[in-house]
PDB file of C-alpha atoms in Angstrom:
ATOM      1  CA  UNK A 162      10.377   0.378 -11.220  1.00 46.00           C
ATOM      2  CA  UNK A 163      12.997   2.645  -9.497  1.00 55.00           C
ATOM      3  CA  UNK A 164      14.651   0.560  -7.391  1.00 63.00           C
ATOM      4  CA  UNK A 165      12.669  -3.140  -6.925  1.00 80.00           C
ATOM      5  CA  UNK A 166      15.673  -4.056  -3.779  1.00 87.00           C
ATOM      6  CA  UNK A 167      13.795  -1.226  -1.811  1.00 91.00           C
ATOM      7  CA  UNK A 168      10.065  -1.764  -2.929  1.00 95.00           C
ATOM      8  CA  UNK A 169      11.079  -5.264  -1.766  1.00 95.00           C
ATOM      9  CA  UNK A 170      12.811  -4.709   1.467  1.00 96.00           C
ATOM     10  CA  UNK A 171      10.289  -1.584   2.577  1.00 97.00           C
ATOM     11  CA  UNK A 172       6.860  -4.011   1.713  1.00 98.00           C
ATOM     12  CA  UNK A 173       8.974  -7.119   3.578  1.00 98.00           C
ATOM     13  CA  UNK A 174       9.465  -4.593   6.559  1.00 98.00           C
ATOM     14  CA  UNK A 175       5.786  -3.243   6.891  1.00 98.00           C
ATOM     15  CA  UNK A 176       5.020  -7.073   6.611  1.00 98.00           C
ATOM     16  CA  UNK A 177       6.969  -8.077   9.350  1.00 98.00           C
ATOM     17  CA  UNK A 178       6.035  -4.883  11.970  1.00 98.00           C
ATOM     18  CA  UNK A 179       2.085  -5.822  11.125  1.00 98.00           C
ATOM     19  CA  UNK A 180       2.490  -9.352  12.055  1.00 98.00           C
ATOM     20  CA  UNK A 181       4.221  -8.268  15.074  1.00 98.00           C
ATOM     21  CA  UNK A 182       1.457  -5.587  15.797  1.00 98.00           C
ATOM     22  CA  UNK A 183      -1.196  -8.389  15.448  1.00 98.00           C
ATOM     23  CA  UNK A 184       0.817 -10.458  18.150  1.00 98.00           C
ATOM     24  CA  UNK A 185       0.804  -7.164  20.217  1.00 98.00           C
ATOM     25  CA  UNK A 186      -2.500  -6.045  19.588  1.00 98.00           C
ATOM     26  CA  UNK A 187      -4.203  -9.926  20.539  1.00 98.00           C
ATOM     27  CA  UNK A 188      -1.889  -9.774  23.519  1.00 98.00           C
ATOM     28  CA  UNK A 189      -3.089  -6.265  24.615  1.00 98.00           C
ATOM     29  CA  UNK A 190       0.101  -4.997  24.507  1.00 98.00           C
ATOM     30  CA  UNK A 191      -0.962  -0.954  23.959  1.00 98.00           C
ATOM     31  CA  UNK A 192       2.626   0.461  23.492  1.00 98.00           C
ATOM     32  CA  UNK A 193       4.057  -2.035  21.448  1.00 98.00           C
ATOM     33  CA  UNK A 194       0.717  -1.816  18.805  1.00 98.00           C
ATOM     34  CA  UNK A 195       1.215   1.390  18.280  1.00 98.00           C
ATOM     35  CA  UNK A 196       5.378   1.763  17.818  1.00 98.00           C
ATOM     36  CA  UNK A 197       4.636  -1.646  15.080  1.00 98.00           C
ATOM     37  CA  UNK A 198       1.683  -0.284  13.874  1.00 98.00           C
ATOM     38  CA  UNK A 199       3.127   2.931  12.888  1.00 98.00           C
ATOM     39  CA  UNK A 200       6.247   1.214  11.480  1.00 98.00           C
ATOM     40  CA  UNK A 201       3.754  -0.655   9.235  1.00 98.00           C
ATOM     41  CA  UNK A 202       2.444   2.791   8.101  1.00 98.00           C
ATOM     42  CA  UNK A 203       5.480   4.266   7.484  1.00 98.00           C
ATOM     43  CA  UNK A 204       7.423   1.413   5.551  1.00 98.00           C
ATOM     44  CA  UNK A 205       3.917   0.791   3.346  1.00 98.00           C
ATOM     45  CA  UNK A 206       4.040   4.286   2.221  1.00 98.00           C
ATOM     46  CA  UNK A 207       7.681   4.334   1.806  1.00 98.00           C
ATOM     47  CA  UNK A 208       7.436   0.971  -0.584  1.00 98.00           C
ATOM     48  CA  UNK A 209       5.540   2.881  -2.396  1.00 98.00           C
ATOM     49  CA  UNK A 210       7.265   5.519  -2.859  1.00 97.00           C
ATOM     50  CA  UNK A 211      10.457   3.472  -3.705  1.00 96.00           C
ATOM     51  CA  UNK A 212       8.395   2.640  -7.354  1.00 96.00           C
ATOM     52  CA  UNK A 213       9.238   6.072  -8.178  1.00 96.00           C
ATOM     53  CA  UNK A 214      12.129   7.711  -5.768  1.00 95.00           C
ATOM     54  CA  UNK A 215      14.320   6.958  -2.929  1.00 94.00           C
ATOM     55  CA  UNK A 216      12.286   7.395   0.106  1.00 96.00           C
ATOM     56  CA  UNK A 217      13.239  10.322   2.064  1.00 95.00           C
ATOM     57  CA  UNK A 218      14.581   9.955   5.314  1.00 94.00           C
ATOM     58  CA  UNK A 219      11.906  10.913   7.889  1.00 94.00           C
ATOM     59  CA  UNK A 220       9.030   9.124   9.891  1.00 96.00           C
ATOM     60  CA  UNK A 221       6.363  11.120   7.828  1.00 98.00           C
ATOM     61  CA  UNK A 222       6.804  10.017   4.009  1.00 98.00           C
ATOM     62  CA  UNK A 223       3.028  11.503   3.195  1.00 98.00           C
ATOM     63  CA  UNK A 224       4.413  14.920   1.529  1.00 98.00           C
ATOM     64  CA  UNK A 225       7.012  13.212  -1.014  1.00 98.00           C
ATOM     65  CA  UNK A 226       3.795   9.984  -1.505  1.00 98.00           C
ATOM     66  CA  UNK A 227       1.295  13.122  -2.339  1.00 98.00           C
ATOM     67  CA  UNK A 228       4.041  14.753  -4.625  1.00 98.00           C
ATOM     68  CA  UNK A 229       4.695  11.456  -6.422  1.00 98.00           C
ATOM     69  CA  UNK A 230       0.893  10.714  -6.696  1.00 98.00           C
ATOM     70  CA  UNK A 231       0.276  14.042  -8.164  1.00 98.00           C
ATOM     71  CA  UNK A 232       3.074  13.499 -10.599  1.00 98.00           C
ATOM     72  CA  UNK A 233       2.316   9.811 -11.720  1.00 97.00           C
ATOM     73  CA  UNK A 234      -1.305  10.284 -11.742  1.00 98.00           C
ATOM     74  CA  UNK A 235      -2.730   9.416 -14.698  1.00 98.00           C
ATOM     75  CA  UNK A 236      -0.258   6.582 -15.498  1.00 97.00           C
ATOM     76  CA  UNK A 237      -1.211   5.086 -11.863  1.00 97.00           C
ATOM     77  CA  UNK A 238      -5.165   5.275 -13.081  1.00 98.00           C
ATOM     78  CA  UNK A 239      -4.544   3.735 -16.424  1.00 97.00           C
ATOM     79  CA  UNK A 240      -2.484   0.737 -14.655  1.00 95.00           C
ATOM     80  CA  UNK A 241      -4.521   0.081 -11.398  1.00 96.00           C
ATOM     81  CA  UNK A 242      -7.698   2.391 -11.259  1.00 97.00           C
ATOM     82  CA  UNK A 243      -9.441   5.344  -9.407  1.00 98.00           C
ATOM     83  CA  UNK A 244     -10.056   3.284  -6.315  1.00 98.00           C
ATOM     84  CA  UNK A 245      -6.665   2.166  -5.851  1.00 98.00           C
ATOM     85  CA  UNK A 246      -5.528   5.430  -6.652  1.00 98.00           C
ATOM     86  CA  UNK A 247      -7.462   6.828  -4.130  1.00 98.00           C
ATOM     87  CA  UNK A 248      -6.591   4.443  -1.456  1.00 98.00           C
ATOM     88  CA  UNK A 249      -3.265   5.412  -2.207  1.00 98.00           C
ATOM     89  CA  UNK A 250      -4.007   8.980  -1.238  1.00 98.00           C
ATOM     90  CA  UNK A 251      -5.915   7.417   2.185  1.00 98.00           C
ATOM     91  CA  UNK A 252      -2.247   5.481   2.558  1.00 98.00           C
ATOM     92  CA  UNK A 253      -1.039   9.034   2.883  1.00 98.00           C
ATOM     93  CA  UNK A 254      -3.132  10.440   5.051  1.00 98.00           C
ATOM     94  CA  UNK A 255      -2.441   7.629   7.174  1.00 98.00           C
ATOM     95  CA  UNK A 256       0.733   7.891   7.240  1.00 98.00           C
ATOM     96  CA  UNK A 257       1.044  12.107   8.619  1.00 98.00           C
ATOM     97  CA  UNK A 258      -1.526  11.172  11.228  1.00 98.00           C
ATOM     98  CA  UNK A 259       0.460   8.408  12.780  1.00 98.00           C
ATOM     99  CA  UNK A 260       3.579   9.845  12.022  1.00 98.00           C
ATOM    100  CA  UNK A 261       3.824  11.488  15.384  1.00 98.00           C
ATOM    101  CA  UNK A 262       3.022   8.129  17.394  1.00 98.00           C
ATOM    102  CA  UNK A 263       6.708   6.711  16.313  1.00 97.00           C
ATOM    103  CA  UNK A 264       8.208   9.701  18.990  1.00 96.00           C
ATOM    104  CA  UNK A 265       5.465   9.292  20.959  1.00 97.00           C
ATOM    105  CA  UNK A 266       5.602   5.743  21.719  1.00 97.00           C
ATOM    106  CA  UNK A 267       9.290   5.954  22.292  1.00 96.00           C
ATOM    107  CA  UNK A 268       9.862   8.848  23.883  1.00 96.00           C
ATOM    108  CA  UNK A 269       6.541  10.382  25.435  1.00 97.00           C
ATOM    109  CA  UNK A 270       5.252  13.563  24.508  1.00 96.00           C
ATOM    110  CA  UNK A 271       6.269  16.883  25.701  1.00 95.00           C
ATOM    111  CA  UNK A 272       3.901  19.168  27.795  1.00 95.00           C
ATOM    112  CA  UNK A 273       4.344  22.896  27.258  1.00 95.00           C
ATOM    113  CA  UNK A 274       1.948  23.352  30.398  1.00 96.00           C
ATOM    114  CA  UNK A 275       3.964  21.554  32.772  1.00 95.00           C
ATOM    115  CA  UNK A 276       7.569  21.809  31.011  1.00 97.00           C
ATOM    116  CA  UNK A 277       7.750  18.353  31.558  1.00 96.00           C
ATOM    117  CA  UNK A 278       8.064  15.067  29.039  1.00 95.00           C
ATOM    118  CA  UNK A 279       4.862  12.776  29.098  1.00 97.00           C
ATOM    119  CA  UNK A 280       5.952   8.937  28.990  1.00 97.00           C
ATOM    120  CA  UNK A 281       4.246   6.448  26.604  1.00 97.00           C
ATOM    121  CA  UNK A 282       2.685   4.489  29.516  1.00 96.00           C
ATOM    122  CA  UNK A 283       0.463   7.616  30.065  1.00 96.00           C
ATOM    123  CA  UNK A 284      -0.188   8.474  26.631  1.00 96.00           C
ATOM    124  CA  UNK A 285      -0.337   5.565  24.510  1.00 98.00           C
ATOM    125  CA  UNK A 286      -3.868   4.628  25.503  1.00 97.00           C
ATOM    126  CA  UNK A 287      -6.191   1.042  24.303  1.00 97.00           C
ATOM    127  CA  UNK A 288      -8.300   3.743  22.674  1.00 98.00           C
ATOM    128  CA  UNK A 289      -4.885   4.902  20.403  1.00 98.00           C
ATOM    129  CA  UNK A 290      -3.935   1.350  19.718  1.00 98.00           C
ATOM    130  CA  UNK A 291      -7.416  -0.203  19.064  1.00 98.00           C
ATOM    131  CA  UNK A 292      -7.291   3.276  16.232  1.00 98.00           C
ATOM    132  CA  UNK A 293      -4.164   2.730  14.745  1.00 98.00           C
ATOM    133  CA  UNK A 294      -4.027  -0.911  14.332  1.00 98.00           C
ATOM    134  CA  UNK A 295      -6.354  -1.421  11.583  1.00 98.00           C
ATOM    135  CA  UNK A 296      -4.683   1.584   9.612  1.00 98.00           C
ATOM    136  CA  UNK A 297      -1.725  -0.669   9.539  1.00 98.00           C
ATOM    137  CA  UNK A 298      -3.768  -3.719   8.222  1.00 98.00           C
ATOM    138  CA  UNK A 299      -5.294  -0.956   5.338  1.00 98.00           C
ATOM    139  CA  UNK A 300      -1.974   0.520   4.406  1.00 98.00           C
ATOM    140  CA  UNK A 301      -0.055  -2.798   4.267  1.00 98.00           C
ATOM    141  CA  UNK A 302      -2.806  -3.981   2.134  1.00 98.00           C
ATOM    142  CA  UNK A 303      -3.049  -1.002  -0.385  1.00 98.00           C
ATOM    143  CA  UNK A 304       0.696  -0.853  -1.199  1.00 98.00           C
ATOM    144  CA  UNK A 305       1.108  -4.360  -1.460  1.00 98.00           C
ATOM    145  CA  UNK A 306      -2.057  -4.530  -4.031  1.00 98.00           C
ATOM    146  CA  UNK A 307      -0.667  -1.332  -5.629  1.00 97.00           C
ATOM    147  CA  UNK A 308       2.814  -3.018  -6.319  1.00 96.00           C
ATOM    148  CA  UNK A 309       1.496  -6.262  -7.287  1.00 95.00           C
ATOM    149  CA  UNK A 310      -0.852  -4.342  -9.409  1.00 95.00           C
ATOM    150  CA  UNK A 311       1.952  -1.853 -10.909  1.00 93.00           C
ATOM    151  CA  UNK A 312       4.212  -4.777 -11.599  1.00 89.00           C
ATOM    152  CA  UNK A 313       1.627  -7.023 -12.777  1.00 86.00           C
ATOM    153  CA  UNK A 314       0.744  -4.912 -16.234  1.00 56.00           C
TER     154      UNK A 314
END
């Protein structure tokens, strides 16, 4: 392990933002699901990454997870198997598509057909939050099994 404080404190942090997601997400509160639910994306990944490097500091951590993957490959095979390997390449996936939502759910969205910033009331929809909520739950999950796994062996 590269640095167990931060594989620690970045699993502890995606814990915490999907357990305030699931309060959002039972209380229907759209805008809210998605910032937490991307958080829990983003800080999964990142825990993951932290096995191997320092996380890089950006809202999109799938590039340096692919690069890591690719590099620790077989060793991550041997220790915890295809299918968690895999999942960790679905982990970042997950994480470039809702990437974008952590600007989008703060800040809105800009429109280059009206020159003018979209809010997150109007585009941070049920349909967006009922779609990125259970990534969370499947990215939390995979990086915590892949670190418990890792460390385990």
């Amino acid at each position: 392990m590269l640095n167990s404080s931060e594989t620690e404190d970045r699993i502890k942090s995606a814990e915490d933002a999907l357990s305030d997601a699931k309060k959002a997400f039972n209380n229907k509160m759209i805008i809210p699901t998605i910032q937490l639910s991307q958080v829990c994306i983003e800080q999964s990944a990142k825990a993951v990454i932290a096995c191997f490097a320092i996380p890089e500091w950006e809202h999109d951590p799938s590039k340096q997870l692919l690069s890591l993957l690719e590099l620790h490959k077989t060793t991550i095979i041997e220790k915890c198997g295809e299918e968690l390997f895999n999942r960790l390449n679905q982990l970042s996936e997950d994480s470039h598509n809702a990437a974008p939502w952590h600007e989008y759910s703060v800040y809105g969205k800009y429109d280059k057909a009206t020159k003018r910033w979209i809010i997150p009331r109007y585009i941070c929809t049920e349909e967006i939050a009922t779609s990125i909520f259970p990534l969370s739950e499947r990215s939390y999950n995979t990086a915590k099994k892949f670190i418990d796994t890792w460390f385990s062996k």
